[in-house]
Amino acid sequence: MPHSRFAFALLVFAASSALARDVPRPAVVRADAGVAAIADGPIRDPAGVQGYAVHEWGVFTIQPDLEMANAALAAEWAGCPRELYRTEPPNLRNLPWRGEVGKPLVYFHWQADGPPPEQGLTMKVRFPAGRPVIWWPASQEGEGNPHRKVHDSLSWRLYLRPSPDGPANVKPRAPAVTADHWYAKARMVKAEPVVSWGGHARGAHLDAEQFVYYDGLMTPLAFLRARRTATGNLVLDNTAPYPLHELWCVDHTGDTRTGPGPRLARVPLVPVGTKEIVPEWRVVPAADWAAATAEQFAADLEKTGLHADEARSLVAIWQPGFFHAPGLTLFYRLPQREYDRVTTIALDPVPETLVRVGIVLHAHAEPERAAAKQQSGGGAATPAELARPVGPQMQPLGLEKVLTVAEAEKLAVTNHDLSLFGLSSLAADVAATLAPHRHTLRAPGIVHLNAEVAAALARHVGPVDLPDLRRLESVDLARRLAMQDNAYALVAASEFAPDVAAALVSSEHWIGRQPRLAVLSPEVAAILAASRKWDGQLPGVTELTAADSVAVAAALATRPGVLALPNLKKISPKTLSALIEKQDVEIPRIETLELIPEPDGSPTDDFVVPEGFQQR
């Protein structure tokens, strides 16, 4: 059983081929007081291939300390089928990670009348704040191709049903496992066979399976912490910047021989901003335990859009870790937008429907364990203690939210990439000290930058990666990022300042796509609408509810080419009227939209669908 990784299952339903997309489609999001919150349910993209869907589940496991995380990782990967490809660090005992992303299972179901694309399907998974470690079948990196090293992503060309052309008498091979192995349980889902040419380092052969699997490391999503009150009650401190869906609390800390047995608590929704959670515990008899836990959890999963066999497969693999592990276990469903920020996926063809179900698991979360660790002197490691290489291109740091100038001076002269895991802010003098560093500087967790820090990062000698940056305001930093091949901050940003938007559209390096742009000003809308290079796609915009939304819609409607807001949910009548002045705008069916009062306070009129637009 996995104990310290992210387990991920991705199910793909395809109908026909489509144009390649270099960046992943975002989830549908709803802006709520400046914080993005996920709208539950499948995400449908009218621009995607009709009948082609992607279903994904995954478990992000957070261990209480590095020692336990490293031991669990070593045991888990040692138990994987020997045929799997891997790029494990040489010393698992020294891994400065407490979170893991693992067991990605990608199932393909072809429901179209015609056959799957002869040229195959492509899929790329990226870890903006981590690295892949083990996978199957052969990817286009690592042992699948010795000339392409594994950094922070894996990519595949996959074939369904018919085997691709290749050497005669080459038979597909698949890992051999026992019936009780988790890998066998992952085959419970009915799916099309998937094959991939690989083994460039082993000799040409076909790798086959019912899914695509990968496992990897990531920065921990450690936003829950249990503590005891003065009266001995157990409460949870919550610092998550997003809502928690279906929070489960499973307490096996009591002595079942003398006490009432394990306790269970379930909170359907923890709103964003909730600082303290008081579980309402109930004791469940052993005869009712399966129905109260695994069966209820599977029913919850089906409501997210997963198929019944997908939900059962997840539960079959993870039931021991979720509901039968010793100590206190906490887990909840991650909002889809946050899932997209932790691991990104790009697919060709682009699916019509995307379901990503991420579960965050806090193993051994009992507060007594943390207290014992501190009393024994096993406190949090310093950045210097955690600055150990774990691979040829990756140097993770386990930071306690602060990096000093003295530490930055040492890091600036290192001859490898730096990943500032756990850092939520960066001081201007620290950023300036890091500027001479000649390799990639990754700063996951940095959401906002002031002008001084942005200016210092723009002067960084090596590439800069800011995967979680929400609003980009620095023109110099934007121009710098646009020149990088892997500038994920540009496609991940949800908001731009007008001068940044103007600089981007005029840059020869800009790719013309902003899939996560969710907040628009009239100035930014006008700049994008006038750009011939922009693809006209705004899948990240789910609502136009600001006071200037009519002006935003009017500016967008001036675009001469494609304009699509496929995930629009909420809009006022006047804003909608301004938007559909563009006769060929692509939006969801009007009857599915939530019409709201005019956000600028003006009178709200009834909306009448123009006859010509209704016919279209």
CSV table of C-alpha atoms in Angstrom, one decimal, residues 39 63 179 187 289 324 349 390 398 430 445 511 549 567 600 612:
chain,number,residue,atom,x,y,z
A,39,ALA,CA,-17.0,24.2,-9.1
A,63,GLN,CA,3.9,12.2,6.1
A,179,ALA,CA,-3.7,-10.9,-7.8
A,187,ARG,CA,-6.7,-3.3,-13.8
A,289,TRP,CA,-17.6,-0.1,9.3
A,324,HIS,CA,-7.6,1.0,8.7
A,349,PRO,CA,-6.5,15.4,-28.8
A,390,VAL,CA,18.5,14.0,-5.2
A,398,GLY,CA,12.6,22.0,2.7
A,430,VAL,CA,17.1,37.5,-0.8
A,445,GLY,CA,4.1,28.7,-3.4
A,511,ILE,CA,2.8,31.7,-27.5
A,549,SER,CA,-17.7,43.7,-16.8
A,567,ASN,CA,-16.7,27.6,-19.0
A,600,ASP,CA,-22.3,48.3,-11.2
A,612,GLY,CA,-30.5,35.1,-34.7
